[in-house]
């Protein structure tokens, strides 16, 4: 797993996406989000996001954002509609996630969700 400073520096380099990788049948990852999942060994975070997106009304909430905040070795995750309305919350009892916080975006394309870094939006 990479260290926080190295990870933050590398994540800033992702500003667009040419290729998408499948996480589930209805969820795809951008190059930056896939890099994060692999480098930080946090596919679990994207699984958390994907599991909550299955219950989102695509016609009403085509854009979502996941916010993770880490405190010691636990974390809280919330998924919002981008306007402050919380769609779901989850407590993570233990994590070795290397960052103290991160925000990810999810956009519904009409066929699937694309999960991305904020710099890739």
mmCIF file with all atom_site columns, C-alpha atoms in Angstrom, residues 53 55-64 80-83 85-87 106-108 113:
data_model
loop_
_atom_site.group_PDB
_atom_site.id
_atom_site.type_symbol
_atom_site.label_atom_id
_atom_site.label_alt_id
_atom_site.label_comp_id
_atom_site.label_asym_id
_atom_site.label_entity_id
_atom_site.label_seq_id
_atom_site.pdbx_PDB_ins_code
_atom_site.Cartn_x
_atom_site.Cartn_y
_atom_site.Cartn_z
_atom_site.occupancy
_atom_site.B_iso_or_equiv
_atom_site.pdbx_formal_charge
_atom_site.auth_seq_id
_atom_site.auth_comp_id
_atom_site.auth_asym_id
_atom_site.auth_atom_id
_atom_site.pdbx_PDB_model_num
ATOM 1  C CA . UNK A 1 53  ? -26.147 2.892  -5.391  1.00 0.00 ? 53  UNK A CA 1
ATOM 2  C CA . UNK A 1 55  ? -31.102 1.571  -4.144  1.00 0.00 ? 55  UNK A CA 1
ATOM 3  C CA . UNK A 1 56  ? -30.790 5.054  -5.677  1.00 0.00 ? 56  UNK A CA 1
ATOM 4  C CA . UNK A 1 57  ? -33.550 6.348  -7.985  1.00 0.00 ? 57  UNK A CA 1
ATOM 5  C CA . UNK A 1 58  ? -31.593 7.132  -11.186 1.00 0.00 ? 58  UNK A CA 1
ATOM 6  C CA . UNK A 1 59  ? -34.258 9.485  -12.492 1.00 0.00 ? 59  UNK A CA 1
ATOM 7  C CA . UNK A 1 60  ? -34.088 11.567 -9.333  1.00 0.00 ? 60  UNK A CA 1
ATOM 8  C CA . UNK A 1 61  ? -30.432 11.235 -8.299  1.00 0.00 ? 61  UNK A CA 1
ATOM 9  C CA . UNK A 1 62  ? -28.213 10.793 -11.362 1.00 0.00 ? 62  UNK A CA 1
ATOM 10 C CA . UNK A 1 63  ? -25.266 12.336 -9.469  1.00 0.00 ? 63  UNK A CA 1
ATOM 11 C CA . UNK A 1 64  ? -23.977 11.213 -6.072  1.00 0.00 ? 64  UNK A CA 1
ATOM 12 C CA . UNK A 1 80  ? -25.074 12.330 -0.752  1.00 0.00 ? 80  UNK A CA 1
ATOM 13 C CA . UNK A 1 81  ? -26.918 13.770 -3.729  1.00 0.00 ? 81  UNK A CA 1
ATOM 14 C CA . UNK A 1 82  ? -24.380 16.578 -4.194  1.00 0.00 ? 82  UNK A CA 1
ATOM 15 C CA . UNK A 1 83  ? -26.690 19.118 -2.540  1.00 0.00 ? 83  UNK A CA 1
ATOM 16 C CA . UNK A 1 85  ? -29.041 15.456 1.159   1.00 0.00 ? 85  UNK A CA 1
ATOM 17 C CA . UNK A 1 86  ? -27.749 12.222 2.665   1.00 0.00 ? 86  UNK A CA 1
ATOM 18 C CA . UNK A 1 87  ? -28.853 9.113  0.763   1.00 0.00 ? 87  UNK A CA 1
ATOM 19 C CA . UNK A 1 106 ? -20.774 8.704  -9.027  1.00 0.00 ? 106 UNK A CA 1
ATOM 20 C CA . UNK A 1 107 ? -22.692 9.575  -12.198 1.00 0.00 ? 107 UNK A CA 1
ATOM 21 C CA . UNK A 1 108 ? -25.517 7.573  -13.765 1.00 0.00 ? 108 UNK A CA 1
ATOM 22 C CA . UNK A 1 113 ? -22.822 4.187  -12.631 1.00 0.00 ? 113 UNK A CA 1
#
